[in-house]
C-alpha cells in the first residue's frame, strides 16, 4: 500500500490542501476567500441564458456574478432559450480569460445566483484520500510551499532509474519528454527502457495533475518500436479511468497522444498574471502565510513583526489582524515588492 500523506492549511484568506504519495506531491488544492465562488468546481447556481450559439452547440449563462459568463454545452431538447433560467453546475473552472464550463441540471426559478458552493478543500481531501487524517499546523504550511514549488517546476530527475522527465505547456498542447539519463552500464533499450517508460507515464500523469492542466497531450517515450497495447495499459493506469480522457495510439515515432479534460484553473494562471508575475493578492497571501508559520513555530515570542512593501501591507493587513495580537505587519518603502524582512519584537 502506498504511503499517503494529507495536509490541510487553513490560513486567513486562503485554504490549501495537499496530498502526497510515496514522497511525491499529487494534488495541491487552493480556495481563496476573495474568489468567485460560483466559478468553483462543483458549484451549483441558477443562471439566466443570455446568448445561444448554435454554431458552438452551446449557450452563455449569467450566473449572477457578471462576466465572463459560463458556457453551457447544449443538446437538442434541452429547452435552452435566451431569458430562461436554468440550474447548472461548474464542471470546469475558468481559464485563459474564459468563463467556467457548465453542466445542465434542469429548469429553475428565481434570480440568478449561487445555490451550493461546491465541496470544501477538506471535503475534497477526504474524497481523494479517504480515511487519512490531515496534518495541520507548520508542517501543512511547509507542505503547501513545497507542493507549489514542485507544481511550478518543469522537470524532475529520478536517480533510482535515471528517468529524466520534462513537462511543458504551450497554447496548442502539453509536451512531455521522457529520457534516460546516461548511467554506467545502462542502455536505453529492452527491459530498462520499458521500465523507465512505465515510470515516466506515471510521473507525467502526476505532474500534469499537480499543475492542474488539461488538453491535447503528447508524450515522447524513450526509444521506438514499443508494444502499443502495453503502453496504453500503463497510460490508463497512470491517468485514471475518467471517461472523458481520450487515448490515441503510439505512433511510429514513439509518441503517445491523449486528450485530457480541463477541470481546474491551471496553477500558474491562478497565482500569476498574464506576464507571469505573481498577483498582488497572492503576494499579500504569502506574507500572511509566512507570519502564521512563524506564529505556530514560535509560541514564546511576544511580537512577531514582518516588514514588507506598503502596497502589500495594505492588502495583507486585514488578514494579519485575524492572526491575533502577536502578529504585526509594517509597510516599509525600502523593501521591494514581493520581498519581506523579519524584525525582532
GROMACS .gro file of C-alpha atoms in nm:
model
  345
    1UNK     CA    1   0.000   0.000   0.000
    2UNK     CA    2   0.134   0.341  -0.092
    3UNK     CA    3   0.238   0.587   0.175
    4UNK     CA    4  -0.026   0.863   0.162
    5UNK     CA    5   0.012   1.195   0.343
    6UNK     CA    6  -0.257   1.463   0.360
    7UNK     CA    7  -0.206   1.825   0.471
    8UNK     CA    8  -0.462   2.097   0.542
    9UNK     CA    9  -0.351   2.459   0.582
   10UNK     CA   10  -0.632   2.696   0.685
   11UNK     CA   11  -0.468   3.040   0.679
   12UNK     CA   12  -0.684   3.357   0.685
   13UNK     CA   13  -0.766   3.442   0.326
   14UNK     CA   14  -0.686   3.104   0.174
   15UNK     CA   15  -0.722   2.732   0.243
   16UNK     CA   16  -0.480   2.485   0.090
   17UNK     CA   17  -0.486   2.108   0.077
   18UNK     CA   18  -0.201   1.882  -0.027
   19UNK     CA   19  -0.185   1.510  -0.100
   20UNK     CA   20   0.148   1.329  -0.130
   21UNK     CA   21   0.203   0.964  -0.218
   22UNK     CA   22   0.531   0.784  -0.174
   23UNK     CA   23   0.707   1.114  -0.116
   24UNK     CA   24   0.574   1.287  -0.431
   25UNK     CA   25   0.306   1.556  -0.444
   26UNK     CA   26  -0.008   1.462  -0.638
   27UNK     CA   27  -0.262   1.734  -0.553
   28UNK     CA   28  -0.248   2.098  -0.447
   29UNK     CA   29  -0.593   2.240  -0.370
   30UNK     CA   30  -0.644   2.613  -0.322
   31UNK     CA   31  -0.960   2.802  -0.228
   32UNK     CA   32  -0.946   3.176  -0.163
   33UNK     CA   33  -1.198   3.386   0.027
   34UNK     CA   34  -1.197   3.650  -0.247
   35UNK     CA   35  -1.251   3.413  -0.539
   36UNK     CA   36  -1.582   3.395  -0.724
   37UNK     CA   37  -1.744   3.101  -0.551
   38UNK     CA   38  -1.992   3.049  -0.835
   39UNK     CA   39  -1.694   2.968  -1.062
   40UNK     CA   40  -1.555   2.699  -0.830
   41UNK     CA   41  -1.552   2.338  -0.948
   42UNK     CA   42  -1.873   2.168  -0.834
   43UNK     CA   43  -2.059   2.491  -0.750
   44UNK     CA   44  -2.428   2.497  -0.842
   45UNK     CA   45  -2.612   2.812  -0.942
   46UNK     CA   46  -2.930   2.935  -1.102
   47UNK     CA   47  -2.823   3.107  -1.422
   48UNK     CA   48  -3.001   3.303  -1.692
   49UNK     CA   49  -2.935   3.222  -2.057
   50UNK     CA   50  -2.804   3.542  -2.220
   51UNK     CA   51  -2.693   3.407  -2.558
   52UNK     CA   52  -2.746   3.091  -2.760
   53UNK     CA   53  -2.481   2.993  -3.015
   54UNK     CA   54  -2.599   2.708  -3.242
   55UNK     CA   55  -2.261   2.705  -3.418
   56UNK     CA   56  -2.087   2.634  -3.088
   57UNK     CA   57  -2.362   2.395  -2.978
   58UNK     CA   58  -2.394   2.583  -2.655
   59UNK     CA   59  -2.518   2.887  -2.468
   60UNK     CA   60  -2.368   3.155  -2.245
   61UNK     CA   61  -2.511   3.178  -1.894
   62UNK     CA   62  -2.515   3.468  -1.647
   63UNK     CA   63  -2.456   3.315  -1.303
   64UNK     CA   64  -2.537   3.640  -1.126
   65UNK     CA   65  -2.172   3.747  -1.083
   66UNK     CA   66  -2.118   3.922  -1.416
   67UNK     CA   67  -1.880   3.832  -1.699
   68UNK     CA   68  -1.711   3.618  -1.801
   69UNK     CA   69  -2.030   3.420  -1.844
   70UNK     CA   70  -2.037   3.043  -1.813
   71UNK     CA   71  -2.054   2.825  -2.123
   72UNK     CA   72  -2.320   2.555  -2.128
   73UNK     CA   73  -2.287   2.284  -2.396
   74UNK     CA   74  -2.636   2.202  -2.519
   75UNK     CA   75  -2.817   1.923  -2.696
   76UNK     CA   76  -3.140   1.916  -2.888
   77UNK     CA   77  -3.430   1.905  -2.648
   78UNK     CA   78  -3.258   2.085  -2.359
   79UNK     CA   79  -3.510   2.368  -2.383
   80UNK     CA   80  -3.243   2.637  -2.374
   81UNK     CA   81  -3.359   2.983  -2.482
   82UNK     CA   82  -3.247   3.340  -2.415
   83UNK     CA   83  -3.402   3.470  -2.092
   84UNK     CA   84  -3.474   3.127  -1.947
   85UNK     CA   85  -3.338   3.035  -1.602
   86UNK     CA   86  -3.155   2.705  -1.557
   87UNK     CA   87  -2.982   2.531  -1.268
   88UNK     CA   88  -2.625   2.449  -1.369
   89UNK     CA   89  -2.309   2.303  -1.215
   90UNK     CA   90  -1.949   2.402  -1.283
   91UNK     CA   91  -1.757   2.112  -1.441
   92UNK     CA   92  -1.450   2.315  -1.545
   93UNK     CA   93  -1.319   2.630  -1.381
   94UNK     CA   94  -1.229   2.948  -1.574
   95UNK     CA   95  -0.902   2.964  -1.766
   96UNK     CA   96  -0.739   3.188  -2.027
   97UNK     CA   97  -0.997   3.463  -1.969
   98UNK     CA   98  -1.280   3.220  -2.045
   99UNK     CA   99  -1.566   3.162  -1.804
  100UNK     CA  100  -1.646   2.827  -1.643
  101UNK     CA  101  -1.790   2.534  -1.834
  102UNK     CA  102  -2.126   2.420  -1.704
  103UNK     CA  103  -2.346   2.112  -1.687
  104UNK     CA  104  -2.722   2.146  -1.716
  105UNK     CA  105  -2.921   2.019  -1.420
  106UNK     CA  106  -3.265   2.146  -1.520
  107UNK     CA  107  -3.506   2.435  -1.536
  108UNK     CA  108  -3.510   2.666  -1.235
  109UNK     CA  109  -3.692   2.962  -1.088
  110UNK     CA  110  -3.567   3.266  -0.905
  111UNK     CA  111  -3.298   3.522  -0.972
  112UNK     CA  112  -2.954   3.412  -1.092
  113UNK     CA  113  -2.722   3.332  -0.804
  114UNK     CA  114  -2.528   3.070  -0.614
  115UNK     CA  115  -2.720   2.776  -0.470
  116UNK     CA  116  -2.437   2.549  -0.350
  117UNK     CA  117  -2.068   2.643  -0.330
  118UNK     CA  118  -1.931   2.300  -0.411
  119UNK     CA  119  -1.701   2.090  -0.192
  120UNK     CA  120  -1.458   2.250   0.051
  121UNK     CA  121  -1.088   2.168   0.047
  122UNK     CA  122  -1.134   1.940   0.349
  123UNK     CA  123  -1.418   1.755   0.175
  124UNK     CA  124  -1.213   1.708  -0.141
  125UNK     CA  125  -0.918   1.577   0.059
  126UNK     CA  126  -1.148   1.326   0.230
  127UNK     CA  127  -1.275   1.208  -0.110
  128UNK     CA  128  -0.929   1.176  -0.267
  129UNK     CA  129  -0.763   1.017   0.038
  130UNK     CA  130  -1.039   0.853   0.243
  131UNK     CA  131  -0.954   0.765   0.600
  132UNK     CA  132  -0.631   0.969   0.613
  133UNK     CA  133  -0.632   1.236   0.884
  134UNK     CA  134  -0.491   1.567   0.755
  135UNK     CA  135  -0.180   1.711   0.915
  136UNK     CA  136  -0.223   2.077   1.014
  137UNK     CA  137  -0.001   2.350   1.160
  138UNK     CA  138   0.351   2.442   1.043
  139UNK     CA  139   0.401   2.109   0.865
  140UNK     CA  140   0.094   2.174   0.649
  141UNK     CA  141   0.217   2.522   0.558
  142UNK     CA  142   0.559   2.385   0.464
  143UNK     CA  143   0.395   2.111   0.256
  144UNK     CA  144   0.191   2.368   0.068
  145UNK     CA  145   0.507   2.564  -0.013
  146UNK     CA  146   0.687   2.252  -0.127
  147UNK     CA  147   0.392   2.133  -0.336
  148UNK     CA  148   0.367   2.472  -0.506
  149UNK     CA  149   0.738   2.467  -0.590
  150UNK     CA  150   0.703   2.116  -0.734
  151UNK     CA  151   0.395   2.213  -0.935
  152UNK     CA  152   0.564   2.513  -1.093
  153UNK     CA  153   0.877   2.320  -1.192
  154UNK     CA  154   0.908   2.190  -1.548
  155UNK     CA  155   1.102   1.871  -1.489
  156UNK     CA  156   1.246   1.617  -1.250
  157UNK     CA  157   1.527   1.363  -1.244
  158UNK     CA  158   1.479   1.025  -1.074
  159UNK     CA  159   1.818   0.894  -0.970
  160UNK     CA  160   1.699   0.541  -0.892
  161UNK     CA  161   1.608   0.463  -1.254
  162UNK     CA  162   1.767   0.750  -1.445
  163UNK     CA  163   1.431   0.885  -1.564
  164UNK     CA  164   1.465   1.246  -1.679
  165UNK     CA  165   1.120   1.399  -1.740
  166UNK     CA  166   1.022   1.741  -1.870
  167UNK     CA  167   0.661   1.863  -1.883
  168UNK     CA  168   0.573   2.190  -2.057
  169UNK     CA  169   0.253   2.351  -2.188
  170UNK     CA  170   0.204   2.567  -2.495
  171UNK     CA  171  -0.117   2.714  -2.637
  172UNK     CA  172  -0.155   2.403  -2.852
  173UNK     CA  173  -0.068   2.113  -2.624
  174UNK     CA  174   0.113   1.966  -2.326
  175UNK     CA  175   0.452   1.826  -2.428
  176UNK     CA  176   0.611   1.553  -2.217
  177UNK     CA  177   0.964   1.435  -2.291
  178UNK     CA  178   1.086   1.114  -2.129
  179UNK     CA  179   1.456   1.047  -2.137
  180UNK     CA  180   1.702   0.812  -1.974
  181UNK     CA  181   1.991   0.995  -1.814
  182UNK     CA  182   2.325   0.838  -1.902
  183UNK     CA  183   2.432   0.583  -1.643
  184UNK     CA  184   2.724   0.338  -1.649
  185UNK     CA  185   2.619   0.002  -1.785
  186UNK     CA  186   2.265   0.107  -1.875
  187UNK     CA  187   2.135   0.142  -2.232
  188UNK     CA  188   1.801   0.289  -2.342
  189UNK     CA  189   1.683  -0.044  -2.481
  190UNK     CA  190   1.500  -0.356  -2.369
  191UNK     CA  191   1.363  -0.403  -2.016
  192UNK     CA  192   1.538  -0.095  -1.873
  193UNK     CA  193   1.378   0.127  -2.137
  194UNK     CA  194   1.033  -0.022  -2.087
  195UNK     CA  195   1.056   0.004  -1.709
  196UNK     CA  196   1.160   0.368  -1.730
  197UNK     CA  197   0.881   0.446  -1.976
  198UNK     CA  198   0.629   0.295  -1.735
  199UNK     CA  199   0.764   0.508  -1.454
  200UNK     CA  200   0.762   0.810  -1.686
  201UNK     CA  201   0.395   0.770  -1.772
  202UNK     CA  202   0.300   0.757  -1.404
  203UNK     CA  203   0.516   1.059  -1.322
  204UNK     CA  204   0.380   1.254  -1.620
  205UNK     CA  205   0.025   1.191  -1.503
  206UNK     CA  206   0.117   1.301  -1.150
  207UNK     CA  207   0.290   1.620  -1.262
  208UNK     CA  208   0.010   1.719  -1.502
  209UNK     CA  209  -0.247   1.656  -1.228
  210UNK     CA  210  -0.047   1.865  -0.982
  211UNK     CA  211  -0.023   2.150  -1.233
  212UNK     CA  212  -0.400   2.117  -1.300
  213UNK     CA  213  -0.358   2.102  -1.676
  214UNK     CA  214  -0.574   1.953  -1.948
  215UNK     CA  215  -0.593   1.940  -2.325
  216UNK     CA  216  -0.407   1.758  -2.602
  217UNK     CA  217  -0.102   1.584  -2.458
  218UNK     CA  218   0.194   1.437  -2.647
  219UNK     CA  219   0.430   1.207  -2.456
  220UNK     CA  220   0.761   1.135  -2.626
  221UNK     CA  221   0.859   0.791  -2.499
  222UNK     CA  222   1.214   0.664  -2.475
  223UNK     CA  223   1.305   0.486  -2.797
  224UNK     CA  224   1.080   0.348  -3.072
  225UNK     CA  225   0.921   0.015  -3.157
  226UNK     CA  226   0.704  -0.006  -2.847
  227UNK     CA  227   0.436  -0.257  -2.754
  228UNK     CA  228   0.146  -0.017  -2.811
  229UNK     CA  229  -0.109  -0.215  -2.612
  230UNK     CA  230   0.123  -0.240  -2.312
  231UNK     CA  231   0.191   0.136  -2.325
  232UNK     CA  232  -0.183   0.210  -2.338
  233UNK     CA  233  -0.250  -0.017  -2.040
  234UNK     CA  234   0.011   0.169  -1.839
  235UNK     CA  235  -0.123   0.507  -1.951
  236UNK     CA  236  -0.475   0.414  -1.840
  237UNK     CA  237  -0.342   0.305  -1.502
  238UNK     CA  238  -0.146   0.631  -1.469
  239UNK     CA  239  -0.405   0.882  -1.587
  240UNK     CA  240  -0.709   0.702  -1.448
  241UNK     CA  241  -1.047   0.580  -1.562
  242UNK     CA  242  -1.200   0.921  -1.633
  243UNK     CA  243  -1.440   0.855  -1.925
  244UNK     CA  244  -1.358   1.199  -2.068
  245UNK     CA  245  -0.994   1.103  -2.133
  246UNK     CA  246  -0.934   1.006  -2.497
  247UNK     CA  247  -0.635   0.782  -2.564
  248UNK     CA  248  -0.463   0.765  -2.901
  249UNK     CA  249  -0.219   0.502  -3.031
  250UNK     CA  250   0.158   0.518  -3.003
  251UNK     CA  251   0.284   0.641  -3.340
  252UNK     CA  252   0.592   0.518  -3.527
  253UNK     CA  253   0.800   0.798  -3.374
  254UNK     CA  254   0.734   0.666  -3.023
  255UNK     CA  255   0.488   0.939  -2.924
  256UNK     CA  256   0.169   0.867  -2.729
  257UNK     CA  257  -0.111   1.120  -2.770
  258UNK     CA  258  -0.410   1.164  -2.542
  259UNK     CA  259  -0.666   1.434  -2.466
  260UNK     CA  260  -0.720   1.524  -2.101
  261UNK     CA  261  -1.029   1.710  -1.980
  262UNK     CA  262  -0.989   2.051  -1.820
  263UNK     CA  263  -1.124   2.062  -1.465
  264UNK     CA  264  -0.946   2.333  -1.263
  265UNK     CA  265  -0.782   2.666  -1.333
  266UNK     CA  266  -0.412   2.599  -1.410
  267UNK     CA  267  -0.198   2.670  -1.106
  268UNK     CA  268   0.032   2.919  -1.280
  269UNK     CA  269  -0.271   3.109  -1.409
  270UNK     CA  270  -0.427   3.115  -1.062
  271UNK     CA  271  -0.113   3.254  -0.897
  272UNK     CA  272   0.033   3.476  -1.172
  273UNK     CA  273  -0.084   3.750  -1.405
  274UNK     CA  274  -0.062   3.736  -1.786
  275UNK     CA  275   0.303   3.847  -1.774
  276UNK     CA  276   0.395   3.564  -1.537
  277UNK     CA  277   0.430   3.790  -1.231
  278UNK     CA  278   0.276   3.681  -0.903
  279UNK     CA  279  -0.057   3.851  -0.849
  280UNK     CA  280  -0.064   4.122  -0.576
  281UNK     CA  281  -0.327   3.937  -0.374
  282UNK     CA  282  -0.110   3.625  -0.374
  283UNK     CA  283   0.199   3.820  -0.271
  284UNK     CA  284  -0.006   3.952   0.021
  285UNK     CA  285  -0.125   3.599   0.098
  286UNK     CA  286   0.237   3.481   0.103
  287UNK     CA  287   0.304   3.731   0.381
  288UNK     CA  288   0.008   3.613   0.586
  289UNK     CA  289   0.110   3.250   0.548
  290UNK     CA  290   0.471   3.327   0.644
  291UNK     CA  291   0.357   3.513   0.954
  292UNK     CA  292   0.125   3.232   1.055
  293UNK     CA  293   0.403   2.977   1.008
  294UNK     CA  294   0.625   3.179   1.242
  295UNK     CA  295   0.348   3.219   1.499
  296UNK     CA  296   0.282   2.845   1.506
  297UNK     CA  297   0.652   2.755   1.511
  298UNK     CA  298   0.747   3.007   1.781
  299UNK     CA  299   0.490   3.022   2.059
  300UNK     CA  300   0.703   3.217   2.307
  301UNK     CA  301   0.797   3.542   2.130
  302UNK     CA  302   0.555   3.818   2.232
  303UNK     CA  303   0.556   4.002   1.898
  304UNK     CA  304   0.645   3.868   1.555
  305UNK     CA  305   0.695   4.154   1.311
  306UNK     CA  306   0.727   4.134   0.934
  307UNK     CA  307   0.824   4.431   0.716
  308UNK     CA  308   0.712   4.447   0.352
  309UNK     CA  309   0.626   4.685   0.069
  310UNK     CA  310   0.348   4.931   0.169
  311UNK     CA  311   0.105   4.823  -0.101
  312UNK     CA  312   0.131   4.459   0.009
  313UNK     CA  313   0.095   4.558   0.374
  314UNK     CA  314  -0.231   4.732   0.283
  315UNK     CA  315  -0.364   4.419   0.113
  316UNK     CA  316  -0.247   4.178   0.382
  317UNK     CA  317  -0.330   4.393   0.685
  318UNK     CA  318  -0.694   4.283   0.739
  319UNK     CA  319  -0.591   3.917   0.716
  320UNK     CA  320  -0.293   3.960   0.950
  321UNK     CA  321  -0.528   4.116   1.208
  322UNK     CA  322  -0.709   3.783   1.221
  323UNK     CA  323  -0.387   3.606   1.328
  324UNK     CA  324  -0.409   3.764   1.672
  325UNK     CA  325  -0.220   4.025   1.875
  326UNK     CA  326   0.124   3.865   1.834
  327UNK     CA  327   0.129   3.921   1.457
  328UNK     CA  328   0.242   4.258   1.321
  329UNK     CA  329   0.291   4.379   0.965
  330UNK     CA  330   0.478   4.701   0.886
  331UNK     CA  331   0.487   4.873   0.548
  332UNK     CA  332   0.839   4.980   0.451
  333UNK     CA  333   0.905   5.166   0.126
  334UNK     CA  334   1.266   5.046   0.133
  335UNK     CA  335   1.152   4.686   0.074
  336UNK     CA  336   1.082   4.576  -0.283
  337UNK     CA  337   0.751   4.428  -0.388
  338UNK     CA  338   0.743   4.055  -0.324
  339UNK     CA  339   1.017   4.070  -0.059
  340UNK     CA  340   0.996   4.092   0.319
  341UNK     CA  341   1.215   4.110   0.625
  342UNK     CA  342   1.171   3.992   0.982
  343UNK     CA  343   1.213   4.231   1.273
  344UNK     CA  344   1.279   4.129   1.627
  345UNK     CA  345   0.982   4.206   1.851
   0.00000   0.00000   0.00000
